[in-house]
Short mmCIF file of C-alpha atoms in Angstrom, two decimals:
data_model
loop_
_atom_site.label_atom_id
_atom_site.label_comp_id
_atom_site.label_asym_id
_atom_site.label_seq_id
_atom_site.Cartn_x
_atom_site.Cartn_y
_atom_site.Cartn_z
CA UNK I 157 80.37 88.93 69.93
CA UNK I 158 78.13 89.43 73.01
CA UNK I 159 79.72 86.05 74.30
CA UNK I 160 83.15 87.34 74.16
CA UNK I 161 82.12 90.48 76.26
CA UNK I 162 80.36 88.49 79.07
CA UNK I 163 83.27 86.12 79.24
CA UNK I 164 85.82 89.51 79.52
CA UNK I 165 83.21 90.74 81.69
CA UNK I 166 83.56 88.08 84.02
CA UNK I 167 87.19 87.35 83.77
CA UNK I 168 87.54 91.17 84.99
CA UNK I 169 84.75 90.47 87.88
CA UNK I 170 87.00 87.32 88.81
CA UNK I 171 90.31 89.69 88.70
CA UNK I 172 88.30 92.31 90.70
CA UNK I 173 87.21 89.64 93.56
CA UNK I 174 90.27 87.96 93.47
CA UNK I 175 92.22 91.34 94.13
CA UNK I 176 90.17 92.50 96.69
CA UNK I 177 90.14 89.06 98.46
CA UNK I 178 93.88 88.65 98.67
CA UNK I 179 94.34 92.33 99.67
CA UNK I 180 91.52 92.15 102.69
CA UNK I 181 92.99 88.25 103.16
CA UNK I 182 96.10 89.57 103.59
CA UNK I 183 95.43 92.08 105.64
CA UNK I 184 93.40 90.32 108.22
CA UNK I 185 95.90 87.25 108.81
CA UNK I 186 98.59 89.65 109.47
CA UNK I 187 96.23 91.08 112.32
CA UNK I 188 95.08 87.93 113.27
CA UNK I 189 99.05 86.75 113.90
CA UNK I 190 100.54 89.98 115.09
CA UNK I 191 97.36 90.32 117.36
CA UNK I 192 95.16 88.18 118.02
CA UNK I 193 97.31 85.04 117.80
CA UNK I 194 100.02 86.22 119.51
CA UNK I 195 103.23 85.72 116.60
CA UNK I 196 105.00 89.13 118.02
CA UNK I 197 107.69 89.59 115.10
CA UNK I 198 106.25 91.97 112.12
CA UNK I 199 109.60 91.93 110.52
CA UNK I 200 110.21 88.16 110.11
CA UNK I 201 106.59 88.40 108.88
CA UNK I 202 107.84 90.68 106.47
CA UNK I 203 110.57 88.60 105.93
CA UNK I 204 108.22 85.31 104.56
CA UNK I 205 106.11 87.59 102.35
CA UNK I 206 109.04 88.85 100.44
CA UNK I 207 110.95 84.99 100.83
CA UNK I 208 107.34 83.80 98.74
CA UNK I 209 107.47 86.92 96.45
CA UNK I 210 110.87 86.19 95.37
CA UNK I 211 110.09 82.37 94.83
CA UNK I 212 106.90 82.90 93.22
CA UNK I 213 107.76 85.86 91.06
CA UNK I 214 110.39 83.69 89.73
CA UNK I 215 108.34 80.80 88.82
CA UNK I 216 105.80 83.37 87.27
CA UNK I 217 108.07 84.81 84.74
CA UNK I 218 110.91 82.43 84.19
CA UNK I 219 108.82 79.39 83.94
CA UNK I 220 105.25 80.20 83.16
CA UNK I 221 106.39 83.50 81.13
CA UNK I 222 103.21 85.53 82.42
CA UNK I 223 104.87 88.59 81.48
CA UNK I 224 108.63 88.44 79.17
CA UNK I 225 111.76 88.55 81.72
CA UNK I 226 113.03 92.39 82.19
CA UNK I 227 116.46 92.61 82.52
CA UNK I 228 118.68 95.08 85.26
CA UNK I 229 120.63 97.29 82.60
CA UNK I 230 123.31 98.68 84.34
CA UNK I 231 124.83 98.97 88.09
CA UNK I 232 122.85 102.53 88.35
CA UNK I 233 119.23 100.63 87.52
CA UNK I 234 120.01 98.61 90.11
CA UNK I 235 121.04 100.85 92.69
CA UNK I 236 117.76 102.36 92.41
CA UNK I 237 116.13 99.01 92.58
CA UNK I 238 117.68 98.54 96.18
CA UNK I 239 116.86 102.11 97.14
CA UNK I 240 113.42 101.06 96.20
CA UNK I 241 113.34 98.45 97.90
CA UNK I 242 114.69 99.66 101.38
CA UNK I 243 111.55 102.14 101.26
CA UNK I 244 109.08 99.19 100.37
CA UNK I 245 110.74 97.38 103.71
CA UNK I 246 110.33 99.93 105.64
CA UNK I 247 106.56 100.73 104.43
CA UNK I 248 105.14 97.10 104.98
CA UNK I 249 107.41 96.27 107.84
CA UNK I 250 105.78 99.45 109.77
CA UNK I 251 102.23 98.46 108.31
CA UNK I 252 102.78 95.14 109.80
CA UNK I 253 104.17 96.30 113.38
CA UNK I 254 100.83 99.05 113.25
CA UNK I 255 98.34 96.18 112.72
CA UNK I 256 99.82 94.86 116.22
CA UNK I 257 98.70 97.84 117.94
CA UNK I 258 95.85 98.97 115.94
CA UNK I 259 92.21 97.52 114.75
CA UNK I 260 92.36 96.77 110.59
CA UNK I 261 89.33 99.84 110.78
CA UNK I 262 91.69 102.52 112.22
CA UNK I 263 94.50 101.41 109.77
CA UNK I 264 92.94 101.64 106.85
CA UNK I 265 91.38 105.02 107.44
CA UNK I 266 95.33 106.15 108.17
CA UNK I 267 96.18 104.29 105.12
CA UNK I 268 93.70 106.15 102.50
CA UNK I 269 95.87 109.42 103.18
CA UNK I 270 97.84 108.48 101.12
CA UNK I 271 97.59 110.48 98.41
CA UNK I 272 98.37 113.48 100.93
CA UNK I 273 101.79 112.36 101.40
CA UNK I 274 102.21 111.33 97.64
CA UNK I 275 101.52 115.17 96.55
CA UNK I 276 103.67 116.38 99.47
CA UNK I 277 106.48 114.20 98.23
CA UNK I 278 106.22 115.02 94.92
CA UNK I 279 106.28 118.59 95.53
CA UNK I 280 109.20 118.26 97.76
CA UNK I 281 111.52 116.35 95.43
CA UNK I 282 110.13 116.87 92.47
CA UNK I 283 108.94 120.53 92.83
CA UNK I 284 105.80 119.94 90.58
CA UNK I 285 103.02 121.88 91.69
CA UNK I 286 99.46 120.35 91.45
CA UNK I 287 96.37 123.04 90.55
CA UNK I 288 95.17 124.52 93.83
CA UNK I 289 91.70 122.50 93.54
CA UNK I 290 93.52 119.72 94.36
CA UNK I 291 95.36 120.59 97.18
CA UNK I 292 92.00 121.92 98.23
CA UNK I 293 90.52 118.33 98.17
CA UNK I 294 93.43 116.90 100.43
CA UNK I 295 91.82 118.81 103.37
CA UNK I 296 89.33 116.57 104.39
CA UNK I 297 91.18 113.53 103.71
CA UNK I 298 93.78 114.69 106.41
CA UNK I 299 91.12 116.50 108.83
CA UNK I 300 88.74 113.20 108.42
CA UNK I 301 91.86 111.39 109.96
CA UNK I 302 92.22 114.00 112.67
CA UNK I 303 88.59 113.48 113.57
CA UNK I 304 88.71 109.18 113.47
CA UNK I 305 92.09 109.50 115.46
CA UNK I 306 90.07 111.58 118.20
CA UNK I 307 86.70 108.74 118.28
CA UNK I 308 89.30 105.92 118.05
CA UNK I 309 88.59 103.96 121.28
CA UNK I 310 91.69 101.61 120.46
CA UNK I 311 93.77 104.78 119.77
CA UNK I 312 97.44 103.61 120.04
CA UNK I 313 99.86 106.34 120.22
CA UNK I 314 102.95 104.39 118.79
CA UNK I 315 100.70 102.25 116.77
CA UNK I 316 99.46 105.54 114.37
CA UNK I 317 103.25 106.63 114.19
CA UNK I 318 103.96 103.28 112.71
CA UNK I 319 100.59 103.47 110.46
CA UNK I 320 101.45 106.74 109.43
CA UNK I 321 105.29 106.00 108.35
CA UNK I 322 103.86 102.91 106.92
CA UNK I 323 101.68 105.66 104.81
CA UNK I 324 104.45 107.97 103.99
CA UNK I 325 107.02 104.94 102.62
CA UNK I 326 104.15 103.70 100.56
CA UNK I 327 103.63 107.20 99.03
CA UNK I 328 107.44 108.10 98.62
CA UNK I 329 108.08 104.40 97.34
CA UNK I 330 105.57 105.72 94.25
CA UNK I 331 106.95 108.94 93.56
CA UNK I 332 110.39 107.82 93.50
CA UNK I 333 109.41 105.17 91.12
CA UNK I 334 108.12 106.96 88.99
CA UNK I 335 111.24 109.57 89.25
CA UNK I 336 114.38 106.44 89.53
CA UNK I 337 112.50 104.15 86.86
CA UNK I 338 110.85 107.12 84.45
CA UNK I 339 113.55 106.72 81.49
CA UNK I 340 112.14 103.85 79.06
CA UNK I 341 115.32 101.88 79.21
CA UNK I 342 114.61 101.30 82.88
CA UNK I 343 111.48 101.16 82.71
CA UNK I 344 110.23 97.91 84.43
CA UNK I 345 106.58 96.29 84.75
CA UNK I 346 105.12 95.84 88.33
CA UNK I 347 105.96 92.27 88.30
CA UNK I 348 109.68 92.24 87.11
CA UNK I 349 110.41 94.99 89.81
CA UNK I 350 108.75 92.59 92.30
CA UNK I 351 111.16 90.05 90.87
CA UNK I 352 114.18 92.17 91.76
CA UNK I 353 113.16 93.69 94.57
CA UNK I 354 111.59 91.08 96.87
CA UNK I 355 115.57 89.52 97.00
CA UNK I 356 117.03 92.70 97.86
CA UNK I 357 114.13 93.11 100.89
CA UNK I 358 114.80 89.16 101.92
CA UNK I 359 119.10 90.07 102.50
CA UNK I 360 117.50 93.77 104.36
CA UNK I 361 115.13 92.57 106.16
CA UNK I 362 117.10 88.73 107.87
CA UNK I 363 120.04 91.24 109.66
CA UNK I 364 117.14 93.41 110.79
CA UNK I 365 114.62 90.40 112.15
CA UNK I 366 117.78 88.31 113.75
CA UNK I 367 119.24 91.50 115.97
CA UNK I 368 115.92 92.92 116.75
CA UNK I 369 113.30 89.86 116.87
CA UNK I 370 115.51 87.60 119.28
CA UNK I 371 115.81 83.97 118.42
CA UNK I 372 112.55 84.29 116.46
CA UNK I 373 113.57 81.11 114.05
CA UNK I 374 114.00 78.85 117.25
CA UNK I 375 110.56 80.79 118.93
CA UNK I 376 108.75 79.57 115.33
CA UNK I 377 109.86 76.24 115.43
CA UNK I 378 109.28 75.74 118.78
CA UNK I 379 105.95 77.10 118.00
CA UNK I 380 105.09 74.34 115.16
CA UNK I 381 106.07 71.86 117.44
CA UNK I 382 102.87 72.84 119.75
CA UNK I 383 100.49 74.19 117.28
CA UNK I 384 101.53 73.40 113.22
CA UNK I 385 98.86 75.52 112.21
CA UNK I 386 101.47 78.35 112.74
CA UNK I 387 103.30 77.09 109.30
CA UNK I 388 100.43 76.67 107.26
CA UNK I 389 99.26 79.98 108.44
CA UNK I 390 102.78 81.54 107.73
CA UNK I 391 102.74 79.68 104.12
CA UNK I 392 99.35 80.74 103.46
CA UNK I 393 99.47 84.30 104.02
CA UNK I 394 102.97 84.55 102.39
CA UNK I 395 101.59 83.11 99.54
CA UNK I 396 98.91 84.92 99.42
CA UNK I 397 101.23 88.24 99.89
CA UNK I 398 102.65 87.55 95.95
CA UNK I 399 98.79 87.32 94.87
CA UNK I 400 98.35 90.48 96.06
CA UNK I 401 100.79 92.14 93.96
CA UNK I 402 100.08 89.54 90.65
CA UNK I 403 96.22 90.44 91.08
CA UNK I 404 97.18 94.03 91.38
CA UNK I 405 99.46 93.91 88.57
CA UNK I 406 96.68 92.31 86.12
CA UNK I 407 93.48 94.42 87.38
CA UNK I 408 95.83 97.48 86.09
CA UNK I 409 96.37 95.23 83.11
CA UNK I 410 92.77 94.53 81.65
CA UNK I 411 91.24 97.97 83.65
CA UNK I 412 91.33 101.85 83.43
CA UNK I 413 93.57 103.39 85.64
CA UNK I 414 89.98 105.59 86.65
CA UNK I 415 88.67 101.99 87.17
CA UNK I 416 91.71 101.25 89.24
CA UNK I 417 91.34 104.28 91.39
CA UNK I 418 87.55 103.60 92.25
CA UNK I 419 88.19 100.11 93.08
CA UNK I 420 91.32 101.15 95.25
CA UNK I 421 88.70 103.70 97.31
CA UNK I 422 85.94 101.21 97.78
CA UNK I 423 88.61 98.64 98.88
CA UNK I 424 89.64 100.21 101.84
CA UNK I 425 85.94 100.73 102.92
CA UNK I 426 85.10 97.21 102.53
CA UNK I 427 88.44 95.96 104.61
CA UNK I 428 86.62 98.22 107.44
CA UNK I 429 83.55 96.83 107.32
CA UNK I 430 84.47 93.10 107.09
CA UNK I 431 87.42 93.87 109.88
CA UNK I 432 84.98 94.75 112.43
CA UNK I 433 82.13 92.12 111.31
CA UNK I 434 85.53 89.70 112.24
CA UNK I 435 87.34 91.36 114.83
CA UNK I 436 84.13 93.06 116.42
CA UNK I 437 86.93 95.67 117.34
CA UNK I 438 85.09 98.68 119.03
CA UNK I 439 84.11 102.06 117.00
CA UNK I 440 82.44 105.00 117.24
CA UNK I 441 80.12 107.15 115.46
CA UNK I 442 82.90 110.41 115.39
CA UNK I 443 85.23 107.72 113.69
CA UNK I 444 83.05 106.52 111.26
CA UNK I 445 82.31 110.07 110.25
CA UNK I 446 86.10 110.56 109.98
CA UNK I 447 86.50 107.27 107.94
CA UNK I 448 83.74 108.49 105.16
CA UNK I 449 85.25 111.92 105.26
CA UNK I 450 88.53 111.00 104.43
CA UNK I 451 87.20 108.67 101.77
CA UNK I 452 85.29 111.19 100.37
CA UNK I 453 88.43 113.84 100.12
CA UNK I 454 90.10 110.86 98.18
CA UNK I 455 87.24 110.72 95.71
CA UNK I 456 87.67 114.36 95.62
CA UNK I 457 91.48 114.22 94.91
CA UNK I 458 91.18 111.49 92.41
CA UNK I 459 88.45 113.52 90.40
CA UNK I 460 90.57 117.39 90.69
CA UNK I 461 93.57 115.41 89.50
CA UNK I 462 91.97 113.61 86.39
CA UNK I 463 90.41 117.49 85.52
CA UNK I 464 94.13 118.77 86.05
CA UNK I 465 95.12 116.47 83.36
#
């Protein structure tokens, strides 16, 4: 018996490293091409990730059967499914054109706010009304921000409008998910909506990188032709955008959601701390401060709304 609980032990250690990996992989190649490589077009970026999520999420369920095939019910499901997926666009695509302007550091301190705009958004469609203890506990994840945006010495001013919208999709993609896909015959697993969705972003997102990222097929190939590392880097990190969400999808599989939470907090501090040990990107004691405040109001949040439960 022991030997079965080290083994699930360390299958859920694996899950855990492999999670974080991809996530803080992910997240620093997309810096490294928007930024420091010079690839200037976040939305045909965009564009690979969701090409490999539909591919892959196709060969993960149709062919290997990691989770049984979910099925699009009626034309209503899936008009939710594309609304869903317009939002999703628009939060990554923004995330992606922020990274260009930002350092990973200041990005993921906008990005833990999160669950600010997730209780404004469900109190503005929804109308539910948390307990006051947890509104409480938003403060200083929004005033922590305030105070890293001020000791930000790569402060960008379009860059946090991006980072922030990038927040605010993420958060109202969430609600609504949980409003459009609540009934149980539309109910769909992480996965399967990946499976429908990353299509429906591929046919949003190729009008929307051919008018506003010029030629950027020709640029790309033109840009293999000097340096093929550009493709393997492009395959790589769109690949390794569909292991974010599979890894995702099984850590909330074989952990708590409390487990999920804690693990979602620590993640963003450990992007920071290997972004700058990378990027050696400038910061400052006052943003720090703001960075561990923030976190801390998260913590905060996540333990008021477990009590309000």
């Amino acid at each position: 018996m022991p030997a079965t609980n080290d083994s699930g032990r360390l299958f859920t250690i694996v899950l855990v490293t492999s999670w974080y990996s991809s996530n803080i992989g992910v997240l620093l190649l997309n810096k490294y091409l928007l930024s420091n490589y010079g690839f200037k077009y976040p939305i045909f970026l965009t564009m690979c990730h969701m090409t490999a999520c539909s591919l892959l999420s196709y060969i993960a369920i149709a062919w290997m059967k990691m989770v049984p095939m979910q099925t699009i019910r009626s034309r209503v499901q899936f008009m939710k499914i594309s609304a869903l997926s317009f939002v999703f666009c628009a939060s990554v695509v923004s995330g992606n054109i922020s990274l260009r302007y930002l350092p990973v550091s200041f990005n993921q301190a906008i990005g833990a706010t999160t669950p600010f705009f997730t209780a404004v958004f469900a109190y503005l469609i929804t109308l539910r009304r948390e307990a006051w203890l947890t509104y409480i506990t938003l403060i200083p994840v929004v005033t922590g921000v305030i105070i890293a945006s001020g000791g930000e010495p790569s402060f960008h001013l379009f860059g946090f409008i991006m980072c922030i919208g990038a927040t605010a999709a993420r958060a109202l993609k969430s609600v609504l998910q949980g409003i459009l896909l609540s009934s149980e015959g539309e109910k769909l697993n992480s996965m399967n909506l990946l499976l429908y969705m990353a299509p429906i972003a591929v046919l949003l997102l190729l009008p929307a990188t051919l008018f506003m990222e010029e030629n950027v097929i020709g640029i790309t190939i033109a840009l293999s032709r000097d340096d093929i590392k550009i493709v393997w880097y492009l395959l790589f990190n769109s690949a390794l955008a569909y292991f974010v969400n599979l890894t995702n999808f099984l850590v909330t599989k074989h952990t708590s959601a409390l487990t999920l939470q804690v693990l979602g907090n620590a993640k963003g501090a450990v992007a920071v701390v290997v972004s700058i040990l990378i990027f050696r990107n400038p910061v400052s004691v006052t943003g720090m401060l703001g960075y561990t405040l923030t976190v801390i109001g998260v913590i905060l949040y996540s333990e008021a709304k477990k009590r309000s439960k």
